[in-house]
Amino acid sequence: MIALSLAEIASAVGGQTYDIPDPQVQVTGPVVIDSRKVEPGSLFAAFVGERVDGHDYAREVVDKGAAAVLASRPVGVPAIVVDDVQAALGALARHVVARLGATLVGLTGSAGKTSTKDLIAQVLRRKADTVFTPGSFNNEIGLPLTALTATDETRFLVLEMGARGIGHIKYLTGLTPPKVGVVLNVGTAHIGEFGGREQIAVAKGELVEALPADGTAILNADDPLVRAMASRTQAKVLFFGEAESADVRAENVRLTENGRPAFSLHTPTGCSEVTLRLYGEHHVSNALAAAAVAHDLGMSVEEIALALSEAGNLSRWRMEVTERPDGVTIVNDAYNANPESMRAALRALVAMGKGRRTWAVLGQMAELGDESLTEHDAVGRLAVRLNVSKLVAVGGREASWLQLGAYNEGSWGEESVHVSDAQAAIDLLRSELRPGDVVLVKASRSVGLESVAQALLANAQGGVDA
């Protein structure tokens, strides 16, 4: 974070200082909410959670070198006391961002946010110092914490923005006003909370509404609901996609033998060839969004193509591909799941598994509301149509509908199985995997299926025949 005195922070957040001998003492370390991450010069934000009260760690963090605690009550050590710690954290982020000379890039969408954010960051940091959201740290707490890691050297700040309702993105853009806004797609993630795709589009479009007149809205030309957002902004509009009308588009899209996408990248300044290190054709759209951002910020098509071709996977459990010594390939995509990302992962599995036996180990997709059983049934049917060799549906009712969808699609029933939990899936795979098999593991984060991938890899690395 840029260095700020405790007096300036108190003023920025509307707080009162307690037990601070010298208000000019500066915060030079990170702002943290986890006492284990405190460094000398840190500011510790004390949140009250369901099980833990951060105020109880006030003395400990100051003893570790924290300059002060951002708290909702006096804690007997140097503190800035506010009515609402979350609101104060946001106000501090807004204050810091206003002092930076950085260009803020905000992005949202129903699927692909984190992968695209990682691509944008890897491309832009070829040009200048870039700070970006770690993992999916994209909510009312994670976004300001990310913004507060920016320094005087930061030129690009890439922020992923999530939403679980209308007004959420508007709030986030108020904390960190973007100059460039990217909307990837409008799908069915969290549809149970929003009530429909049209409502999701309303929420996602809050990002482009927040852009200044001299900003840029980067919109997916292949998604009608996103394309229509052009009418909701005063900013310049740049379209990306495979549509012929897109300003930044892909032509001659294909997959390499190992399932990595390649394409010809066309921008208003020229074209160049790209072969991604990521797996699955769905990453073409993500890469085009990143290319559109880079183009808007002045990078040449050759620079963009090279950066995209060298970009890797920065966030864990997202199409994380590992080959075991026995030739079994484990694809850990268990960080999260929705219908769009599930379909994309299944297609990537099939592309990677040409001539090999493929396994889809799938669990519940959460927050789908009334559409839940229908969407799970549809994913099971898709697994059949794609000719996935084996489907292992893990968990409760929704998982049973994955298997039911496979049964209903055709005479494929003996190739699908429903197991009760992750351990049962591990036991099954250990007994049946053969050298050369490709295994996709995917579900919503709450299901915990990453343990399946981790167990299979740990067994192999430890020399145990899995």
mmCIF file of C-alpha atoms in Angstrom, residues 140-442:
data_model
loop_
_atom_site.group_PDB
_atom_site.id
_atom_site.type_symbol
_atom_site.label_atom_id
_atom_site.label_comp_id
_atom_site.label_asym_id
_atom_site.label_seq_id
_atom_site.Cartn_x
_atom_site.Cartn_y
_atom_site.Cartn_z
ATOM 1 C CA GLU A 140 -17.081 -6.089 -0.688
ATOM 2 C CA ILE A 141 -14.048 -7.103 1.400
ATOM 3 C CA GLY A 142 -11.765 -8.736 -1.149
ATOM 4 C CA LEU A 143 -11.963 -5.922 -3.699
ATOM 5 C CA PRO A 144 -10.816 -3.102 -1.362
ATOM 6 C CA LEU A 145 -8.102 -5.323 0.109
ATOM 7 C CA THR A 146 -6.780 -5.869 -3.413
ATOM 8 C CA ALA A 147 -6.915 -2.173 -4.268
ATOM 9 C CA LEU A 148 -5.002 -1.378 -1.089
ATOM 10 C CA THR A 149 -2.028 -3.482 -2.255
ATOM 11 C CA ALA A 150 -1.335 -0.970 -5.050
ATOM 12 C CA THR A 151 1.771 1.211 -4.697
ATOM 13 C CA ASP A 152 3.053 4.397 -6.262
ATOM 14 C CA GLU A 153 4.595 2.263 -9.023
ATOM 15 C CA THR A 154 1.297 0.594 -9.965
ATOM 16 C CA ARG A 155 0.074 1.597 -13.414
ATOM 17 C CA PHE A 156 -2.722 -0.944 -13.936
ATOM 18 C CA LEU A 157 -5.149 -2.214 -11.316
ATOM 19 C CA VAL A 158 -7.205 -5.189 -12.557
ATOM 20 C CA LEU A 159 -10.203 -5.914 -10.352
ATOM 21 C CA GLU A 160 -12.644 -8.800 -10.641
ATOM 22 C CA MET A 161 -16.150 -7.828 -9.527
ATOM 23 C CA GLY A 162 -18.667 -10.409 -8.374
ATOM 24 C CA ALA A 163 -22.361 -9.965 -7.685
ATOM 25 C CA ARG A 164 -25.106 -11.901 -5.956
ATOM 26 C CA GLY A 165 -27.750 -9.300 -6.536
ATOM 27 C CA ILE A 166 -28.630 -6.044 -8.240
ATOM 28 C CA GLY A 167 -26.660 -3.141 -6.775
ATOM 29 C CA HIS A 168 -23.600 -5.153 -5.759
ATOM 30 C CA ILE A 169 -21.431 -4.139 -8.709
ATOM 31 C CA LYS A 170 -22.625 -0.551 -8.436
ATOM 32 C CA TYR A 171 -21.325 -0.571 -4.854
ATOM 33 C CA LEU A 172 -17.964 -2.020 -5.894
ATOM 34 C CA THR A 173 -17.495 0.484 -8.707
ATOM 35 C CA GLY A 174 -18.179 3.231 -6.178
ATOM 36 C CA LEU A 175 -15.174 2.022 -4.168
ATOM 37 C CA THR A 176 -12.859 1.588 -7.155
ATOM 38 C CA PRO A 177 -14.158 3.537 -10.181
ATOM 39 C CA PRO A 178 -12.995 1.735 -13.346
ATOM 40 C CA LYS A 179 -11.710 3.423 -16.504
ATOM 41 C CA VAL A 180 -12.078 0.208 -18.495
ATOM 42 C CA GLY A 181 -14.983 -2.175 -17.897
ATOM 43 C CA VAL A 182 -15.208 -5.728 -19.254
ATOM 44 C CA VAL A 183 -18.404 -7.813 -19.311
ATOM 45 C CA LEU A 184 -17.734 -11.404 -20.353
ATOM 46 C CA ASN A 185 -21.148 -13.073 -20.469
ATOM 47 C CA VAL A 186 -24.549 -13.432 -18.869
ATOM 48 C CA GLY A 187 -25.185 -17.024 -17.864
ATOM 49 C CA THR A 188 -26.980 -18.911 -15.137
ATOM 50 C CA ALA A 189 -24.494 -18.726 -12.240
ATOM 51 C CA HIS A 190 -26.444 -17.573 -9.130
ATOM 52 C CA ILE A 191 -29.666 -17.577 -11.135
ATOM 53 C CA GLY A 192 -31.484 -18.815 -8.039
ATOM 54 C CA GLU A 193 -30.573 -15.581 -6.264
ATOM 55 C CA PHE A 194 -31.197 -13.228 -9.194
ATOM 56 C CA GLY A 195 -34.392 -14.814 -10.502
ATOM 57 C CA GLY A 196 -33.477 -14.906 -14.204
ATOM 58 C CA ARG A 197 -30.874 -14.083 -16.842
ATOM 59 C CA GLU A 198 -32.425 -10.690 -17.532
ATOM 60 C CA GLN A 199 -31.920 -9.718 -13.895
ATOM 61 C CA ILE A 200 -28.328 -10.972 -14.078
ATOM 62 C CA ALA A 201 -27.818 -8.733 -17.111
ATOM 63 C CA VAL A 202 -29.145 -5.746 -15.161
ATOM 64 C CA ALA A 203 -26.615 -6.419 -12.404
ATOM 65 C CA LYS A 204 -23.625 -7.055 -14.673
ATOM 66 C CA GLY A 205 -24.420 -3.939 -16.720
ATOM 67 C CA GLU A 206 -23.882 -1.760 -13.650
ATOM 68 C CA LEU A 207 -20.181 -1.992 -14.511
ATOM 69 C CA VAL A 208 -20.524 -0.228 -17.863
ATOM 70 C CA GLU A 209 -22.916 2.326 -16.364
ATOM 71 C CA ALA A 210 -20.140 3.341 -13.971
ATOM 72 C CA LEU A 211 -17.617 4.118 -16.713
ATOM 73 C CA PRO A 212 -16.663 7.731 -17.440
ATOM 74 C CA ALA A 213 -17.257 9.239 -20.865
ATOM 75 C CA ASP A 214 -13.537 8.908 -21.654
ATOM 76 C CA GLY A 215 -13.475 5.257 -20.574
ATOM 77 C CA THR A 216 -13.963 2.055 -22.555
ATOM 78 C CA ALA A 217 -16.623 -0.639 -22.285
ATOM 79 C CA ILE A 218 -15.345 -3.980 -23.567
ATOM 80 C CA LEU A 219 -18.300 -6.208 -24.400
ATOM 81 C CA ASN A 220 -18.791 -9.744 -25.703
ATOM 82 C CA ALA A 221 -20.222 -9.489 -29.210
ATOM 83 C CA ASP A 222 -21.247 -13.170 -29.099
ATOM 84 C CA ASP A 223 -23.609 -12.732 -26.123
ATOM 85 C CA PRO A 224 -26.790 -10.770 -27.048
ATOM 86 C CA LEU A 225 -27.440 -9.680 -23.466
ATOM 87 C CA VAL A 226 -23.910 -8.319 -23.143
ATOM 88 C CA ARG A 227 -23.900 -6.722 -26.575
ATOM 89 C CA ALA A 228 -27.057 -4.828 -25.640
ATOM 90 C CA MET A 229 -25.207 -3.168 -22.762
ATOM 91 C CA ALA A 230 -23.603 -0.788 -25.273
ATOM 92 C CA SER A 231 -26.682 1.414 -24.872
ATOM 93 C CA ARG A 232 -26.085 1.701 -21.122
ATOM 94 C CA THR A 233 -22.788 3.588 -21.226
ATOM 95 C CA GLN A 234 -21.361 6.918 -22.328
ATOM 96 C CA ALA A 235 -17.964 5.325 -22.785
ATOM 97 C CA LYS A 236 -16.405 4.131 -26.010
ATOM 98 C CA VAL A 237 -17.450 0.549 -26.806
ATOM 99 C CA LEU A 238 -15.068 -2.137 -28.025
ATOM 100 C CA PHE A 239 -16.541 -5.533 -28.939
ATOM 101 C CA PHE A 240 -14.681 -8.848 -28.716
ATOM 102 C CA GLY A 241 -15.702 -12.312 -29.888
ATOM 103 C CA GLU A 242 -15.850 -14.604 -32.878
ATOM 104 C CA ALA A 243 -18.566 -12.544 -34.570
ATOM 105 C CA GLU A 244 -17.385 -10.949 -37.797
ATOM 106 C CA SER A 245 -18.461 -7.553 -36.476
ATOM 107 C CA ALA A 246 -16.244 -7.782 -33.358
ATOM 108 C CA ASP A 247 -13.420 -5.234 -33.129
ATOM 109 C CA VAL A 248 -11.146 -7.830 -31.532
ATOM 110 C CA ARG A 249 -11.945 -11.279 -32.856
ATOM 111 C CA ALA A 250 -10.677 -14.811 -33.335
ATOM 112 C CA GLU A 251 -10.547 -16.613 -36.660
ATOM 113 C CA ASN A 252 -9.522 -20.173 -37.513
ATOM 114 C CA VAL A 253 -10.156 -21.404 -33.955
ATOM 115 C CA ARG A 254 -8.885 -24.926 -33.377
ATOM 116 C CA LEU A 255 -7.563 -27.194 -30.649
ATOM 117 C CA THR A 256 -4.087 -28.676 -30.575
ATOM 118 C CA GLU A 257 -3.636 -32.406 -30.011
ATOM 119 C CA ASN A 258 -3.461 -31.870 -26.253
ATOM 120 C CA GLY A 259 -6.601 -29.712 -26.108
ATOM 121 C CA ARG A 260 -5.041 -26.259 -26.098
ATOM 122 C CA PRO A 261 -6.808 -23.596 -28.187
ATOM 123 C CA ALA A 262 -5.118 -21.803 -31.081
ATOM 124 C CA PHE A 263 -6.478 -19.023 -33.265
ATOM 125 C CA SER A 264 -5.697 -16.006 -35.384
ATOM 126 C CA LEU A 265 -6.067 -12.837 -33.304
ATOM 127 C CA HIS A 266 -7.424 -9.850 -35.245
ATOM 128 C CA THR A 267 -7.396 -6.339 -33.806
ATOM 129 C CA PRO A 268 -7.923 -2.939 -35.457
ATOM 130 C CA THR A 269 -4.120 -2.670 -35.815
ATOM 131 C CA GLY A 270 -3.376 -6.092 -37.335
ATOM 132 C CA CYS A 271 -3.392 -9.826 -36.714
ATOM 133 C CA SER A 272 -1.120 -12.433 -35.140
ATOM 134 C CA GLU A 273 -1.254 -16.118 -34.210
ATOM 135 C CA VAL A 274 -1.973 -17.292 -30.658
ATOM 136 C CA THR A 275 -1.624 -20.728 -29.071
ATOM 137 C CA LEU A 276 -2.706 -20.733 -25.437
ATOM 138 C CA ARG A 277 -1.117 -22.775 -22.677
ATOM 139 C CA LEU A 278 -4.570 -23.139 -21.097
ATOM 140 C CA TYR A 279 -6.927 -26.027 -21.849
ATOM 141 C CA GLY A 280 -10.318 -25.822 -23.516
ATOM 142 C CA GLU A 281 -11.878 -23.832 -26.352
ATOM 143 C CA HIS A 282 -13.793 -21.651 -23.881
ATOM 144 C CA HIS A 283 -10.539 -19.826 -23.131
ATOM 145 C CA VAL A 284 -10.617 -18.281 -26.602
ATOM 146 C CA SER A 285 -13.320 -15.850 -25.468
ATOM 147 C CA ASN A 286 -11.387 -15.105 -22.275
ATOM 148 C CA ALA A 287 -8.234 -14.427 -24.290
ATOM 149 C CA LEU A 288 -10.107 -12.113 -26.670
ATOM 150 C CA ALA A 289 -11.389 -10.073 -23.732
ATOM 151 C CA ALA A 290 -7.831 -9.736 -22.441
ATOM 152 C CA ALA A 291 -6.611 -8.801 -25.920
ATOM 153 C CA ALA A 292 -9.286 -6.097 -26.199
ATOM 154 C CA VAL A 293 -8.170 -4.556 -22.894
ATOM 155 C CA ALA A 294 -4.523 -4.608 -23.956
ATOM 156 C CA HIS A 295 -5.343 -3.134 -27.353
ATOM 157 C CA ASP A 296 -7.313 -0.316 -25.739
ATOM 158 C CA LEU A 297 -4.359 0.420 -23.448
ATOM 159 C CA GLY A 298 -1.909 0.734 -26.310
ATOM 160 C CA MET A 299 -0.253 -2.648 -26.800
ATOM 161 C CA SER A 300 0.496 -3.935 -30.308
ATOM 162 C CA VAL A 301 -1.121 -7.091 -31.633
ATOM 163 C CA GLU A 302 2.279 -8.813 -31.685
ATOM 164 C CA GLU A 303 2.893 -7.962 -28.018
ATOM 165 C CA ILE A 304 -0.569 -9.158 -27.077
ATOM 166 C CA ALA A 305 -0.288 -12.441 -28.994
ATOM 167 C CA LEU A 306 3.083 -13.242 -27.439
ATOM 168 C CA ALA A 307 1.852 -12.448 -23.927
ATOM 169 C CA LEU A 308 -1.288 -14.561 -24.363
ATOM 170 C CA SER A 309 0.705 -17.484 -25.751
ATOM 171 C CA GLU A 310 3.005 -17.430 -22.725
ATOM 172 C CA ALA A 311 0.324 -16.834 -20.066
ATOM 173 C CA GLY A 312 -0.339 -19.617 -17.605
ATOM 174 C CA ASN A 313 -2.902 -20.564 -14.980
ATOM 175 C CA LEU A 314 -2.393 -18.355 -11.918
ATOM 176 C CA SER A 315 -5.352 -19.465 -9.784
ATOM 177 C CA ARG A 316 -5.584 -22.908 -8.221
ATOM 178 C CA TRP A 317 -8.167 -25.579 -9.020
ATOM 179 C CA ARG A 318 -9.179 -24.035 -12.361
ATOM 180 C CA MET A 319 -8.444 -26.500 -15.181
ATOM 181 C CA GLU A 320 -5.272 -27.400 -13.295
ATOM 182 C CA VAL A 321 -3.788 -30.204 -15.413
ATOM 183 C CA THR A 322 -1.271 -32.649 -13.939
ATOM 184 C CA GLU A 323 0.016 -35.858 -15.496
ATOM 185 C CA ARG A 324 0.975 -38.644 -13.097
ATOM 186 C CA PRO A 325 4.000 -40.871 -13.664
ATOM 187 C CA ASP A 326 1.681 -43.674 -14.828
ATOM 188 C CA GLY A 327 0.213 -41.445 -17.562
ATOM 189 C CA VAL A 328 -3.099 -40.715 -15.808
ATOM 190 C CA THR A 329 -4.002 -37.039 -16.305
ATOM 191 C CA ILE A 330 -5.866 -35.257 -13.514
ATOM 192 C CA VAL A 331 -7.797 -32.085 -14.380
ATOM 193 C CA ASN A 332 -8.657 -30.271 -11.157
ATOM 194 C CA ASP A 333 -11.387 -27.738 -11.987
ATOM 195 C CA ALA A 334 -13.071 -28.012 -8.601
ATOM 196 C CA TYR A 335 -12.895 -24.384 -7.486
ATOM 197 C CA ASN A 336 -16.436 -23.672 -8.628
ATOM 198 C CA ALA A 337 -19.089 -24.727 -11.131
ATOM 199 C CA ASN A 338 -22.090 -23.416 -13.008
ATOM 200 C CA PRO A 339 -23.835 -24.780 -16.110
ATOM 201 C CA GLU A 340 -21.676 -22.776 -18.523
ATOM 202 C CA SER A 341 -18.359 -23.687 -16.945
ATOM 203 C CA MET A 342 -19.461 -27.314 -16.536
ATOM 204 C CA ARG A 343 -20.220 -27.617 -20.251
ATOM 205 C CA ALA A 344 -16.924 -25.947 -21.141
ATOM 206 C CA ALA A 345 -14.976 -28.293 -18.867
ATOM 207 C CA LEU A 346 -16.644 -31.391 -20.332
ATOM 208 C CA ARG A 347 -15.782 -30.269 -23.856
ATOM 209 C CA ALA A 348 -12.201 -29.619 -22.781
ATOM 210 C CA LEU A 349 -12.027 -33.096 -21.219
ATOM 211 C CA VAL A 350 -13.133 -34.721 -24.456
ATOM 212 C CA ALA A 351 -10.649 -32.663 -26.483
ATOM 213 C CA MET A 352 -7.807 -33.658 -24.161
ATOM 214 C CA GLY A 353 -8.830 -37.301 -24.097
ATOM 215 C CA LYS A 354 -8.804 -38.187 -27.789
ATOM 216 C CA GLY A 355 -8.063 -41.881 -27.983
ATOM 217 C CA ARG A 356 -8.004 -42.195 -24.191
ATOM 218 C CA ARG A 357 -10.571 -43.151 -21.573
ATOM 219 C CA THR A 358 -12.174 -40.086 -19.990
ATOM 220 C CA TRP A 359 -13.746 -39.704 -16.541
ATOM 221 C CA ALA A 360 -16.032 -36.871 -15.452
ATOM 222 C CA VAL A 361 -16.198 -36.728 -11.645
ATOM 223 C CA LEU A 362 -18.938 -34.158 -11.091
ATOM 224 C CA GLY A 363 -20.776 -32.770 -8.087
ATOM 225 C CA GLN A 364 -23.435 -30.209 -7.298
ATOM 226 C CA MET A 365 -23.688 -26.833 -9.019
ATOM 227 C CA ALA A 366 -24.966 -24.533 -6.284
ATOM 228 C CA GLU A 367 -27.281 -21.500 -6.297
ATOM 229 C CA LEU A 368 -29.385 -22.500 -9.313
ATOM 230 C CA GLY A 369 -32.722 -22.243 -7.523
ATOM 231 C CA ASP A 370 -35.683 -23.763 -9.341
ATOM 232 C CA GLU A 371 -33.449 -24.562 -12.336
ATOM 233 C CA SER A 372 -31.164 -26.832 -10.317
ATOM 234 C CA LEU A 373 -32.500 -30.266 -11.208
ATOM 235 C CA THR A 374 -33.063 -29.351 -14.847
ATOM 236 C CA GLU A 375 -29.523 -28.029 -15.223
ATOM 237 C CA HIS A 376 -27.967 -31.075 -13.528
ATOM 238 C CA ASP A 377 -29.995 -33.377 -15.764
ATOM 239 C CA ALA A 378 -28.776 -31.416 -18.820
ATOM 240 C CA VAL A 379 -25.129 -31.769 -17.808
ATOM 241 C CA GLY A 380 -25.550 -35.537 -17.431
ATOM 242 C CA ARG A 381 -27.081 -35.697 -20.913
ATOM 243 C CA LEU A 382 -24.239 -33.633 -22.352
ATOM 244 C CA ALA A 383 -21.675 -36.040 -20.929
ATOM 245 C CA VAL A 384 -23.349 -38.804 -22.946
ATOM 246 C CA ARG A 385 -23.547 -36.772 -26.144
ATOM 247 C CA LEU A 386 -19.870 -35.869 -25.859
ATOM 248 C CA ASN A 387 -19.060 -39.561 -25.378
ATOM 249 C CA VAL A 388 -17.325 -39.142 -22.020
ATOM 250 C CA SER A 389 -16.271 -42.675 -21.055
ATOM 251 C CA LYS A 390 -17.279 -42.633 -17.386
ATOM 252 C CA LEU A 391 -19.455 -40.329 -15.294
ATOM 253 C CA VAL A 392 -19.106 -40.343 -11.499
ATOM 254 C CA ALA A 393 -21.835 -38.209 -9.897
ATOM 255 C CA VAL A 394 -20.877 -37.295 -6.325
ATOM 256 C CA GLY A 395 -23.219 -36.209 -3.546
ATOM 257 C CA GLY A 396 -26.920 -35.743 -2.937
ATOM 258 C CA ARG A 397 -30.035 -35.097 -4.981
ATOM 259 C CA GLU A 398 -28.459 -32.837 -7.612
ATOM 260 C CA ALA A 399 -25.709 -35.387 -8.277
ATOM 261 C CA SER A 400 -28.293 -38.117 -8.661
ATOM 262 C CA TRP A 401 -29.888 -35.996 -11.391
ATOM 263 C CA LEU A 402 -26.546 -35.835 -13.173
ATOM 264 C CA GLN A 403 -26.613 -39.611 -13.314
ATOM 265 C CA LEU A 404 -30.309 -39.648 -14.229
ATOM 266 C CA GLY A 405 -29.625 -37.328 -17.151
ATOM 267 C CA ALA A 406 -26.988 -39.756 -18.400
ATOM 268 C CA TYR A 407 -29.434 -42.675 -18.107
ATOM 269 C CA ASN A 408 -32.190 -40.800 -19.894
ATOM 270 C CA GLU A 409 -29.987 -39.780 -22.787
ATOM 271 C CA GLY A 410 -29.484 -43.334 -24.018
ATOM 272 C CA SER A 411 -28.111 -46.797 -23.374
ATOM 273 C CA TRP A 412 -25.155 -45.525 -21.411
ATOM 274 C CA GLY A 413 -26.317 -46.349 -17.911
ATOM 275 C CA GLU A 414 -23.604 -48.843 -17.063
ATOM 276 C CA GLU A 415 -20.994 -46.145 -17.702
ATOM 277 C CA SER A 416 -22.357 -43.802 -14.997
ATOM 278 C CA VAL A 417 -22.418 -44.228 -11.244
ATOM 279 C CA HIS A 418 -23.693 -42.211 -8.281
ATOM 280 C CA VAL A 419 -21.544 -42.208 -5.118
ATOM 281 C CA SER A 420 -22.329 -40.629 -1.775
ATOM 282 C CA ASP A 421 -19.293 -38.437 -1.184
ATOM 283 C CA ALA A 422 -15.743 -37.521 -2.153
ATOM 284 C CA GLN A 423 -14.179 -40.455 -0.296
ATOM 285 C CA ALA A 424 -16.394 -42.907 -2.145
ATOM 286 C CA ALA A 425 -15.308 -41.311 -5.426
ATOM 287 C CA ILE A 426 -11.647 -41.614 -4.412
ATOM 288 C CA ASP A 427 -12.088 -45.299 -3.548
ATOM 289 C CA LEU A 428 -13.794 -45.991 -6.872
ATOM 290 C CA LEU A 429 -11.158 -44.194 -8.930
ATOM 291 C CA ARG A 430 -8.282 -45.841 -7.093
ATOM 292 C CA SER A 431 -9.689 -49.225 -7.991
ATOM 293 C CA GLU A 432 -10.558 -48.541 -11.630
ATOM 294 C CA LEU A 433 -8.152 -45.975 -13.110
ATOM 295 C CA ARG A 434 -5.812 -47.240 -15.807
ATOM 296 C CA PRO A 435 -2.639 -45.689 -17.231
ATOM 297 C CA GLY A 436 -3.535 -43.079 -19.820
ATOM 298 C CA ASP A 437 -6.963 -42.175 -18.393
ATOM 299 C CA VAL A 438 -7.994 -38.509 -18.191
ATOM 300 C CA VAL A 439 -9.998 -37.464 -15.110
ATOM 301 C CA LEU A 440 -11.944 -34.194 -14.784
ATOM 302 C CA VAL A 441 -12.994 -33.224 -11.254
ATOM 303 C CA LYS A 442 -15.546 -30.388 -11.048
#
